[in-house]
Tab-separated table of C-alpha atoms in Angstrom:
chain	number	residue	atom	x	y	z
A	986	MET	CA	0.000	0.000	0.000
A	987	VAL	CA	2.621	2.506	1.101
A	988	ILE	CA	6.304	2.079	0.392
A	989	PHE	CA	9.015	4.268	1.860
A	990	ASP	CA	12.181	3.985	-0.191
A	991	ARG	CA	15.228	5.445	1.569
A	992	VAL	CA	13.314	8.557	2.596
A	993	SER	CA	15.270	11.309	4.344
A	994	LYS	CA	14.313	14.697	5.634
A	995	GLN	CA	16.813	17.346	6.524
A	996	TYR	CA	15.411	20.638	7.762
A	997	GLU	CA	16.838	23.982	6.694
A	998	ASP	CA	18.625	24.376	10.028
A	999	GLY	CA	20.598	21.238	9.176
A	1000	HIS	CA	18.731	18.963	11.580
A	1001	GLU	CA	18.253	15.509	10.071
A	1002	ALA	CA	14.804	14.439	11.246
A	1003	VAL	CA	14.508	11.247	9.211
A	1004	LYS	CA	17.436	9.204	7.853
A	1005	GLU	CA	17.137	6.704	5.002
A	1006	PHE	CA	13.757	5.415	6.179
A	1007	SER	CA	12.653	2.338	4.249
A	1008	LEU	CA	9.492	0.388	5.001
A	1009	GLU	CA	6.591	-1.306	3.322
A	1010	VAL	CA	3.136	-0.858	4.822
A	1011	LYS	CA	0.787	-3.660	3.807
A	1012	ASP	CA	-2.829	-3.354	2.676
A	1013	GLY	CA	-5.212	-3.262	5.618
A	1014	GLU	CA	-2.378	-3.071	8.100
A	1015	PHE	CA	-2.517	-1.074	11.328
A	1016	LEU	CA	1.001	0.298	11.566
A	1017	VAL	CA	2.031	2.235	14.647
A	1018	MET	CA	5.107	4.449	14.645
A	1019	ILE	CA	6.467	5.143	18.071
A	1020	GLY	CA	9.537	6.677	19.660
A	1021	PRO	CA	10.706	9.465	21.934
A	1022	SER	CA	9.878	13.019	20.889
A	1023	GLY	CA	12.068	14.241	18.072
A	1024	CYS	CA	12.598	10.723	16.713
A	1025	GLY	CA	11.081	11.694	13.347
A	1026	LYS	CA	7.814	9.750	13.550
A	1027	THR	CA	5.547	12.732	12.869
A	1028	THR	CA	7.831	14.020	10.124
A	1029	THR	CA	7.655	10.598	8.474
A	1030	LEU	CA	3.854	10.607	8.705
A	1031	LYS	CA	3.489	14.088	7.249
A	1032	MET	CA	5.663	13.181	4.294
A	1033	VAL	CA	2.977	10.693	3.232
A	1034	ASN	CA	0.405	13.433	2.554
A	1035	ARG	CA	3.109	15.891	1.550
A	1036	LEU	CA	2.574	18.363	4.357
A	1037	ILE	CA	6.341	17.892	4.562
A	1038	GLU	CA	8.433	17.146	1.483
A	1039	PRO	CA	11.315	14.677	1.804
A	1040	THR	CA	14.836	15.847	1.000
A	1041	SER	CA	15.580	12.556	-0.728
A	1042	GLY	CA	14.035	9.155	-1.314
A	1043	THR	CA	10.612	8.260	-2.674
A	1044	ILE	CA	7.250	7.379	-1.175
A	1045	TYR	CA	4.854	5.258	-3.199
A	1046	ILE	CA	1.137	4.857	-2.542
A	1047	GLY	CA	-0.231	1.983	-4.582
A	1048	GLN	CA	2.267	2.016	-7.397
A	1049	LYS	CA	2.395	5.777	-7.679
A	1050	ASP	CA	5.263	8.049	-6.709
A	1051	ILE	CA	3.444	10.688	-4.645
A	1052	THR	CA	5.726	13.553	-5.736
A	1053	LYS	CA	4.172	13.111	-9.187
A	1054	GLU	CA	0.668	13.689	-7.781
A	1055	ASP	CA	-1.057	16.997	-7.156
A	1056	PRO	CA	-0.719	17.408	-3.357
A	1057	VAL	CA	-4.245	18.804	-2.969
A	1058	LYS	CA	-5.783	15.872	-4.844
A	1059	LEU	CA	-3.511	13.417	-3.026
A	1060	ARG	CA	-4.629	14.672	0.404
A	1061	ARG	CA	-8.312	14.271	-0.436
A	1062	GLU	CA	-7.635	10.592	-1.011
A	1063	ILE	CA	-5.916	10.127	2.348
A	1064	GLY	CA	-7.681	10.427	5.692
A	1065	TYR	CA	-5.917	12.629	8.217
A	1066	VAL	CA	-6.537	12.884	11.955
A	1067	ILE	CA	-4.460	15.176	14.177
A	1068	GLN	CA	-3.830	15.367	17.898
A	1069	ASP	CA	-5.410	18.801	18.304
A	1070	ILE	CA	-8.523	17.428	16.582
A	1071	GLY	CA	-8.850	20.651	14.604
A	1072	LEU	CA	-12.581	20.597	13.943
A	1073	PHE	CA	-13.435	23.903	12.289
A	1074	PRO	CA	-15.178	25.931	15.005
A	1075	ASN	CA	-17.188	27.953	12.479
A	1076	MET	CA	-18.823	24.848	11.040
A	1077	ALA	CA	-21.529	22.595	12.476
A	1078	ILE	CA	-20.683	18.930	12.995
A	1079	GLU	CA	-22.283	17.866	9.712
A	1080	GLN	CA	-20.270	20.475	7.828
A	1081	ASN	CA	-17.097	19.322	9.519
A	1082	ILE	CA	-17.752	15.711	8.588
A	1083	ASP	CA	-18.642	16.392	4.977
A	1084	ILE	CA	-15.845	18.844	4.246
A	1085	VAL	CA	-13.943	16.517	1.908
A	1086	PRO	CA	-17.144	15.396	0.130
A	1087	ARG	CA	-17.878	19.100	-0.391
A	1088	LEU	CA	-14.383	19.676	-1.763
A	1089	LEU	CA	-15.027	16.779	-4.127
A	1090	GLY	CA	-18.407	18.210	-5.148
A	1091	TRP	CA	-20.739	15.496	-3.894
A	1092	SER	CA	-24.480	16.225	-4.133
A	1093	LYS	CA	-26.292	17.488	-1.070
A	1094	GLU	CA	-28.384	14.322	-0.670
A	1095	LYS	CA	-25.371	12.064	-0.908
A	1096	ARG	CA	-23.506	14.132	1.666
A	1097	LYS	CA	-26.403	14.150	4.104
A	1098	GLN	CA	-26.782	10.394	3.787
A	1099	ARG	CA	-23.059	9.910	4.395
A	1100	VAL	CA	-23.079	12.152	7.475
A	1101	ASP	CA	-25.969	10.180	8.981
A	1102	GLU	CA	-24.265	6.915	8.161
A	1103	LEU	CA	-20.991	8.009	9.771
A	1104	LEU	CA	-22.565	9.430	12.921
A	1105	SER	CA	-24.502	6.188	13.383
A	1106	LEU	CA	-21.213	4.318	13.053
A	1107	VAL	CA	-20.037	5.826	16.356
A	1108	GLU	CA	-23.524	5.752	17.851
A	1109	MET	CA	-24.058	9.480	17.835
A	1110	ASP	CA	-27.647	10.320	16.854
A	1111	PRO	CA	-27.609	12.557	13.753
A	1112	GLU	CA	-30.828	14.219	14.952
A	1113	VAL	CA	-29.012	15.341	18.066
A	1114	TYR	CA	-25.496	16.064	16.859
A	1115	ALA	CA	-25.488	17.023	13.164
A	1116	LYS	CA	-26.404	20.664	13.758
A	1117	ARG	CA	-24.284	21.206	16.850
A	1118	TYR	CA	-21.000	23.064	16.890
A	1119	PRO	CA	-17.670	21.574	17.985
A	1120	SER	CA	-17.560	23.764	21.101
A	1121	GLU	CA	-20.758	22.072	22.301
A	1122	LEU	CA	-19.154	18.604	22.300
A	1123	SER	CA	-16.846	16.894	24.792
A	1124	GLY	CA	-13.247	16.198	23.832
A	1125	GLY	CA	-13.983	12.538	23.195
A	1126	GLN	CA	-16.996	13.333	21.014
A	1127	GLN	CA	-14.949	15.897	19.106
A	1128	GLN	CA	-12.257	13.389	18.269
A	1129	ARG	CA	-14.880	10.853	17.203
A	1130	ILE	CA	-15.983	13.489	14.709
A	1131	GLY	CA	-12.335	14.058	13.809
A	1132	VAL	CA	-12.083	10.364	12.908
A	1133	LEU	CA	-15.388	10.400	10.983
A	1134	ARG	CA	-14.189	13.410	9.010
A	1135	ALA	CA	-11.183	11.369	7.915
A	1136	LEU	CA	-13.433	8.458	6.927
A	1137	ALA	CA	-15.967	10.513	4.973
A	1138	VAL	CA	-14.903	9.639	1.438
A	1139	GLU	CA	-13.744	6.146	2.415
A	1140	PRO	CA	-10.056	6.647	1.768
A	1141	PRO	CA	-8.150	3.357	1.769
A	1142	LEU	CA	-5.343	4.978	3.772
A	1143	ILE	CA	-5.634	6.994	6.975
A	1144	LEU	CA	-2.868	8.889	8.738
A	1145	MET	CA	-3.266	9.546	12.444
A	1146	ASP	CA	-0.954	11.805	14.392
A	1147	GLU	CA	-1.355	11.049	18.110
A	1148	PRO	CA	-5.131	11.256	17.695
A	1149	PHE	CA	-5.991	10.231	21.237
A	1150	GLY	CA	-3.073	11.979	22.947
A	1151	ALA	CA	-5.022	14.957	24.237
A	1152	LEU	CA	-7.874	12.956	25.790
A	1153	ASP	CA	-8.296	11.860	29.380
A	1154	PRO	CA	-7.308	8.223	30.085
A	1155	ILE	CA	-10.818	6.788	30.250
A	1156	THR	CA	-12.028	8.496	27.075
A	1157	ARG	CA	-8.783	7.502	25.379
A	1158	ASP	CA	-9.308	3.868	26.329
A	1159	ASN	CA	-12.866	3.870	24.983
A	1160	LEU	CA	-11.877	5.509	21.731
A	1161	GLN	CA	-9.010	3.078	21.216
A	1162	GLU	CA	-11.375	0.121	21.633
A	1163	GLU	CA	-13.978	1.670	19.351
A	1164	PHE	CA	-11.425	2.525	16.763
A	1165	LYS	CA	-9.810	-0.899	16.720
A	1166	VAL	CA	-13.237	-2.450	16.057
A	1167	LEU	CA	-13.965	0.150	13.402
A	1168	GLN	CA	-10.678	-0.477	11.653
A	1169	LYS	CA	-11.270	-4.228	11.505
A	1170	LYS	CA	-14.749	-3.620	10.125
A	1171	LEU	CA	-13.719	-1.080	7.490
A	1172	ASN	CA	-10.412	-2.743	6.615
A	1173	LYS	CA	-8.397	0.444	6.233
A	1174	THR	CA	-4.652	0.811	6.076
A	1175	ILE	CA	-3.628	2.977	8.981
A	1176	ILE	CA	-0.392	4.702	9.846
A	1177	PHE	CA	-0.648	5.828	13.420
A	1178	VAL	CA	1.855	7.907	15.374
A	1179	THR	CA	2.003	7.816	19.150
A	1180	HIS	CA	4.445	8.080	22.033
A	1181	ASP	CA	2.272	5.862	24.237
A	1182	MET	CA	3.545	2.251	24.315
A	1183	ASP	CA	0.336	0.896	25.841
A	1184	GLU	CA	-1.584	2.364	22.926
A	1185	ALA	CA	0.866	0.903	20.425
A	1186	LEU	CA	0.715	-2.598	21.932
A	1187	LYS	CA	-3.062	-2.474	22.035
A	1188	LEU	CA	-3.731	-1.231	18.507
A	1189	ALA	CA	-0.857	-2.234	16.264
A	1190	ASP	CA	-0.508	-5.083	13.821
A	1191	ARG	CA	3.060	-3.933	13.504
A	1192	ILE	CA	5.090	-1.429	15.490
A	1193	VAL	CA	7.921	0.690	14.120
A	1194	LEU	CA	10.140	1.917	16.913
A	1195	MET	CA	12.201	4.937	15.922
A	1196	LYS	CA	15.072	6.857	17.441
A	1197	ASP	CA	16.995	9.823	16.044
A	1198	GLY	CA	15.330	9.541	12.641
A	1199	GLU	CA	16.083	5.850	12.200
A	1200	ILE	CA	14.195	2.601	12.646
A	1201	VAL	CA	15.402	0.684	15.681
A	1202	GLN	CA	13.032	-2.253	15.358
A	1203	VAL	CA	9.992	-3.269	13.325
A	1204	GLY	CA	7.768	-6.070	14.471
A	1205	SER	CA	4.455	-7.196	15.880
A	1206	PRO	CA	3.720	-6.297	19.511
A	1207	ASP	CA	4.636	-9.872	20.433
A	1208	GLU	CA	8.000	-9.665	18.725
A	1209	LEU	CA	8.880	-6.370	20.352
A	1210	VAL	CA	7.984	-7.599	23.799
A	1211	ASN	CA	9.463	-11.077	23.494
A	1212	SER	CA	12.590	-10.297	21.532
A	1213	PRO	CA	13.529	-6.629	21.812
A	1214	ALA	CA	16.376	-5.843	19.411
A	1215	ASP	CA	18.475	-4.019	21.983
A	1216	GLU	CA	18.651	-2.279	25.318
A	1217	PHE	CA	16.877	0.820	23.962
A	1218	VAL	CA	13.839	-1.186	22.882
A	1219	SER	CA	13.442	-2.965	26.191
A	1220	THR	CA	13.937	0.264	28.143
A	1221	PHE	CA	11.448	2.031	25.950
A	1222	ILE	CA	8.842	-0.671	26.451
A	1223	GLY	CA	9.698	-0.889	30.143
A	1224	SER	CA	10.059	-4.022	32.244
A	1225	SER	CA	6.726	-3.767	34.054
A	1226	ARG	CA	4.856	-3.337	30.803
A	1227	MET	CA	6.675	-6.371	29.366
A	1228	GLU	CA	5.653	-8.435	32.391
A	1229	ASN	CA	2.054	-7.311	32.129
A	1230	TYR	CA	1.900	-7.973	28.421
A	1231	LYS	CA	3.362	-11.466	28.761
A	1232	ARG	CA	1.025	-12.289	31.619
A	1233	SER	CA	-2.047	-11.214	29.630
A	1234	GLU	CA	-0.773	-13.283	26.688
A	1235	THR	CA	-0.499	-16.517	28.644
A	1236	ARG	CA	-3.834	-16.062	30.334
B	1230	MET	CA	-29.422	73.358	26.042
B	1231	ASN	CA	-32.273	71.301	24.589
B	1232	ILE	CA	-34.075	74.432	23.632
B	1233	GLU	CA	-30.923	75.786	22.038
B	1234	LEU	CA	-30.539	72.606	19.957
B	1235	PHE	CA	-34.131	72.953	18.792
B	1236	GLU	CA	-33.526	76.564	17.855
B	1237	ILE	CA	-30.441	75.556	15.915
B	1238	TRP	CA	-32.476	72.861	14.190
B	1239	ALA	CA	-35.246	75.303	13.357
B	1240	LYS	CA	-32.763	77.774	11.935
B	1241	HIS	CA	-30.332	75.449	10.112
B	1242	GLY	CA	-32.363	72.275	9.667
B	1243	ASP	CA	-32.316	72.190	5.876
B	1244	THR	CA	-28.599	72.939	5.654
B	1245	MET	CA	-27.878	70.361	8.326
B	1246	LEU	CA	-29.773	67.616	6.526
B	1247	LYS	CA	-28.052	68.344	3.259
B	1248	ALA	CA	-24.657	68.473	4.948
B	1249	LEU	CA	-25.410	65.266	6.823
B	1250	GLY	CA	-26.259	63.530	3.550
B	1251	GLU	CA	-23.004	64.673	1.988
B	1252	HIS	CA	-21.111	63.611	5.066
B	1253	VAL	CA	-22.554	60.118	5.089
B	1254	PHE	CA	-21.848	59.802	1.382
B	1255	LEU	CA	-18.213	60.892	1.843
B	1256	ALA	CA	-17.522	58.611	4.796
B	1257	VAL	CA	-19.306	55.526	3.498
B	1258	THR	CA	-17.845	55.783	0.000
B	1259	ALA	CA	-14.337	56.404	1.345
B	1260	VAL	CA	-14.460	53.431	3.689
B	1261	PHE	CA	-16.007	51.250	0.994
B	1262	LEU	CA	-13.186	52.151	-1.402
B	1263	GLY	CA	-10.725	51.590	1.416
B	1264	MET	CA	-12.132	48.092	1.940
B	1265	LEU	CA	-11.756	47.326	-1.759
B	1266	VAL	CA	-8.057	48.108	-1.430
B	1267	ALA	CA	-7.310	46.916	2.092
B	1268	ILE	CA	-9.041	43.519	2.237
B	1269	PRO	CA	-7.532	42.021	-0.950
B	1270	LEU	CA	-4.169	43.568	-0.080
B	1271	GLY	CA	-4.324	42.130	3.436
B	1272	ILE	CA	-5.168	38.672	2.070
B	1273	TRP	CA	-2.372	38.935	-0.467
B	1274	LEU	CA	0.141	39.830	2.225
B	1275	VAL	CA	-0.706	36.833	4.414
B	1276	ASP	CA	1.580	34.510	2.439
B	1277	ARG	CA	4.183	37.227	1.822
B	1278	ASP	CA	5.733	38.131	5.122
B	1279	ARG	CA	8.681	39.762	3.398
B	1280	TYR	CA	6.489	42.502	1.960
B	1281	ALA	CA	4.006	42.704	4.801
B	1282	LYS	CA	6.339	44.641	7.087
B	1283	TYR	CA	7.017	47.284	4.432
B	1284	VAL	CA	3.458	47.622	3.202
B	1285	LEU	CA	2.008	47.916	6.705
B	1286	GLY	CA	4.794	50.336	7.638
B	1287	GLY	CA	4.205	52.406	4.505
B	1288	VAL	CA	0.460	52.608	5.059
B	1289	GLY	CA	1.209	53.520	8.669
B	1290	VAL	CA	3.258	56.499	7.509
B	1291	ILE	CA	0.252	57.872	5.603
B	1292	GLN	CA	-1.632	57.786	8.877
B	1293	THR	CA	0.913	60.107	10.493
B	1294	ILE	CA	0.466	62.872	7.906
B	1295	PRO	CA	-1.963	65.425	9.355
B	1296	SER	CA	-5.140	65.273	7.326
B	1297	LEU	CA	-5.222	68.976	6.503
B	1298	ALA	CA	-1.697	68.635	5.136
B	1299	LEU	CA	-2.682	65.634	3.045
B	1300	PHE	CA	-5.664	67.510	1.612
B	1301	GLY	CA	-3.173	70.233	0.689
B	1302	LEU	CA	-0.733	67.735	-0.801
B	1303	VAL	CA	-3.239	66.221	-3.239
B	1304	LEU	CA	-4.621	69.640	-4.201
B	1305	PRO	CA	-2.187	70.191	-7.118
B	1306	PHE	CA	-3.040	66.760	-8.582
B	1307	LEU	CA	-6.723	66.289	-7.938
B	1308	GLY	CA	-7.882	69.858	-7.392
B	1309	ILE	CA	-10.733	70.576	-5.013
B	1310	GLY	CA	-14.111	69.013	-4.412
B	1311	THR	CA	-15.441	65.566	-3.673
B	1312	ARG	CA	-12.928	63.521	-5.643
B	1313	PRO	CA	-9.734	64.534	-3.797
B	1314	ALA	CA	-11.601	64.374	-0.491
B	1315	LEU	CA	-12.701	60.806	-1.168
B	1316	PHE	CA	-9.181	59.907	-2.201
B	1317	VAL	CA	-7.606	61.250	0.985
B	1318	LEU	CA	-10.239	59.755	3.274
B	1319	MET	CA	-9.893	56.431	1.482
B	1320	LEU	CA	-6.145	56.488	2.167
B	1321	TYR	CA	-6.800	57.031	5.853
B	1322	SER	CA	-9.378	54.256	5.993
B	1323	ILE	CA	-6.956	51.630	4.659
B	1324	LEU	CA	-4.686	51.072	7.651
B	1325	PRO	CA	-7.104	49.739	10.279
B	1326	ILE	CA	-8.823	47.469	7.757
B	1327	LEU	CA	-5.554	46.273	6.245
B	1328	ARG	CA	-3.940	45.602	9.590
B	1329	ASN	CA	-6.966	43.737	10.917
B	1330	THR	CA	-7.380	41.668	7.749
B	1331	TYR	CA	-3.726	40.677	7.831
B	1332	THR	CA	-3.434	39.920	11.538
B	1333	GLY	CA	-6.931	38.438	11.705
B	1334	ILE	CA	-5.986	35.783	9.163
B	1335	LYS	CA	-2.481	35.351	10.579
B	1336	GLU	CA	-3.898	34.672	14.010
B	1337	VAL	CA	-6.153	31.839	12.886
B	1338	SER	CA	-4.827	28.879	14.855
B	1339	PRO	CA	-2.292	26.794	12.879
B	1340	VAL	CA	-4.276	23.736	13.977
B	1341	TYR	CA	-7.168	24.676	11.667
B	1342	VAL	CA	-4.803	25.572	8.868
B	1343	GLU	CA	-3.071	22.200	9.126
B	1344	ALA	CA	-6.381	20.365	9.360
B	1345	GLY	CA	-7.683	22.188	6.282
B	1346	LYS	CA	-4.532	21.581	4.290
B	1347	GLY	CA	-4.405	17.955	5.389
B	1348	MET	CA	-8.024	17.458	4.250
B	1349	GLY	CA	-6.997	18.606	0.792
B	1350	MET	CA	-8.079	22.230	0.640
B	1351	SER	CA	-6.432	24.379	-1.992
B	1352	ARG	CA	-4.988	27.711	-0.840
B	1353	PHE	CA	-8.136	29.445	-2.019
B	1354	GLN	CA	-10.489	26.972	-0.318
B	1355	LEU	CA	-8.552	27.234	2.927
B	1356	LEU	CA	-9.118	30.968	2.796
B	1357	GLY	CA	-12.814	30.699	1.993
B	1358	TYR	CA	-13.797	27.834	4.302
B	1359	VAL	CA	-11.526	28.469	7.257
B	1360	GLU	CA	-9.364	31.576	7.434
B	1361	LEU	CA	-11.772	34.305	6.328
B	1362	PRO	CA	-14.766	33.109	8.393
B	1363	LEU	CA	-12.596	32.866	11.487
B	1364	ALA	CA	-10.954	36.246	10.824
B	1365	LEU	CA	-14.221	38.007	9.951
B	1366	PRO	CA	-14.941	39.456	13.410
B	1367	VAL	CA	-11.441	40.972	13.467
B	1368	ILE	CA	-11.821	42.394	9.958
B	1369	MET	CA	-15.202	43.863	10.898
B	1370	ALA	CA	-13.638	45.504	13.940
B	1371	GLY	CA	-11.124	47.147	11.603
B	1372	ILE	CA	-13.911	48.477	9.394
B	1373	ARG	CA	-15.678	49.829	12.456
B	1374	ILE	CA	-12.601	51.673	13.706
B	1375	SER	CA	-12.100	53.002	10.226
B	1376	ILE	CA	-15.595	54.397	9.784
B	1377	VAL	CA	-15.560	56.163	13.137
B	1378	TYR	CA	-12.241	57.831	12.263
B	1379	ILE	CA	-13.361	58.782	8.801
B	1380	ILE	CA	-16.604	60.362	9.999
B	1381	ALA	CA	-14.527	62.633	12.237
B	1382	TRP	CA	-11.928	63.428	9.598
B	1383	ALA	CA	-14.493	63.993	6.874
B	1384	THR	CA	-15.380	67.266	8.597
B	1385	LEU	CA	-12.020	68.575	7.342
B	1386	ALA	CA	-12.979	67.701	3.773
B	1387	ALA	CA	-15.035	70.889	3.755
B	1388	ALA	CA	-11.716	72.736	3.639
B	1389	ILE	CA	-11.295	71.624	0.014
B	1390	GLY	CA	-14.904	72.137	-0.889
B	1391	ALA	CA	-16.227	68.612	-0.552
B	1392	GLY	CA	-19.153	69.719	1.609
B	1393	GLY	CA	-20.392	67.708	4.542
B	1394	LEU	CA	-20.926	68.767	8.135
B	1395	GLY	CA	-17.524	70.463	8.092
B	1396	ASP	CA	-19.107	73.189	5.978
B	1397	LEU	CA	-21.246	74.229	8.929
B	1398	ILE	CA	-18.323	74.070	11.341
B	1399	PHE	CA	-15.966	76.065	9.133
B	1400	GLY	CA	-18.770	78.509	8.346
B	1401	GLY	CA	-19.485	78.909	12.034
B	1402	ILE	CA	-15.837	79.517	12.831
B	1403	ALA	CA	-15.553	82.105	10.054
B	1404	VAL	CA	-18.471	84.221	11.212
B	1405	TYR	CA	-18.074	83.338	14.877
B	1406	ASP	CA	-21.517	81.730	15.010
B	1407	TYR	CA	-21.459	79.245	17.872
B	1408	ASP	CA	-24.828	77.746	16.907
B	1409	LEU	CA	-23.606	76.990	13.414
B	1410	ILE	CA	-20.522	75.207	14.789
B	1411	MET	CA	-22.815	73.111	16.977
B	1412	ALA	CA	-25.073	72.418	13.989
B	1413	GLY	CA	-22.105	70.695	12.347
B	1414	ALA	CA	-20.339	69.171	15.326
B	1415	VAL	CA	-23.273	67.554	17.128
B	1416	PRO	CA	-24.607	65.590	14.135
B	1417	ALA	CA	-21.028	64.475	13.295
B	1418	ALA	CA	-20.572	63.105	16.792
B	1419	ILE	CA	-23.971	61.387	16.747
B	1420	LEU	CA	-23.239	59.971	13.310
B	1421	ALA	CA	-19.971	58.451	14.548
B	1422	LEU	CA	-21.749	56.848	17.510
B	1423	VAL	CA	-24.553	55.477	15.370
B	1424	ALA	CA	-22.116	54.072	12.817
B	1425	SER	CA	-20.071	52.424	15.542
B	1426	TRP	CA	-23.179	50.881	17.048
B	1427	LEU	CA	-24.496	49.668	13.687
B	1428	LEU	CA	-21.213	48.043	12.758
B	1429	GLY	CA	-20.901	46.531	16.194
B	1430	ALA	CA	-24.276	44.889	15.645
B	1431	LEU	CA	-23.225	43.756	12.171
B	1432	GLU	CA	-20.036	42.322	13.637
B	1433	LYS	CA	-22.125	40.061	15.855
B	1434	VAL	CA	-24.274	38.978	12.933
B	1435	VAL	CA	-21.342	37.987	10.703
B	1436	THR	CA	-19.475	36.152	13.464
B	1437	PRO	CA	-19.861	32.445	12.650
B	1438	LYS	CA	-22.296	30.837	15.068
B	1439	GLY	CA	-19.818	28.295	16.393
B	1440	ILE	CA	-17.374	30.937	17.637
B	1441	ARG	CA	-19.842	33.469	19.042
B	1442	ARG	CA	-19.403	34.251	22.678
B	1443	SER	CA	-22.835	34.096	24.184
């Protein structure tokens, strides 16, 4: 689905955020990128929808080199969810959800139907919520809408930049569960950035652990916990978390 | 005092109404022309920080020229009458609108800009869907400041024969007729208050519902 081929990003101040990053993300895979802050995970994510342009290397989506695509058109075909949620405060919930359909010129009836469908997907009654404004919703509800907005035109690929990072622990837990179920149901390819190891272990099919712009280890949650590549990996996961994970596995 | 005002009205009513009409025309047209310049210019500057400093600085300099002097400066080029007056008042109206358009858009949270871009909005769509609606209250505030200023300064336009309430004031000063001065000054002050109130109300109306402070 997505192929990173020796992708590097050097910022103008000389800082090398991402170094020779190569990876293949499979169709329908839930890939979580994790690492300490400044490890280059968000930079890598934003290069996929060209909010950041790589200095060298190529990213392919499907078979297509994304630098050959029109960035505006490219972004409409990729779902994008950000940590700060970023629902437009001047738009009602329905307008927030159907923003990409509007950009693509869908008919009014089709958009309305899609909004209802999506709200029902997260069990929010369209009658109640469609006309409300973001400021009238709780943080958890807002980010549900943030996710729906990314799903609106059914993009096969969704990028998520610490989407649940700003929520309180209980809401975060609920949303993670909901989202995992949703992802299985809709069979999307997801690239998900987080700094929360619990979240990564819970959601990921595969985890990419990064440090200083480079991949330290790629593997399933099991592989990372059971055979960490080095000291950094095991420290980053943490011994108590490893114990807990193994215990819940054997149970 | 009330009685005096009525006497003034009885004596100068017709002149006052005519002058008031001219005054409103001058101020509204000047600010409207100012908007036509300032709003597009402000939008254009948003992505051009290099120029923004100079343009805003340059427009700021105009503001420091005393208005009587500026009326005098354009006299050789545009002569006297309504046209040069409108031109000068328009120049003065630009700065508050320009500054508020520019900063209003600049101050839209980068979160919304990133969300919009990430959704696949073109530069133009980002402006129309997100930046302008969110900046609108700030832009409206600029227009409001502008119109209040211009109503006051338009009284000086009478000095180059553009009419307006300044005619009564200048006339009053010339013949030392206190009533006549009042006949110009009081309506000008009321006009400024009314305009400010009207635009304040309009500001509330155009503020997108989701960001209104109740």
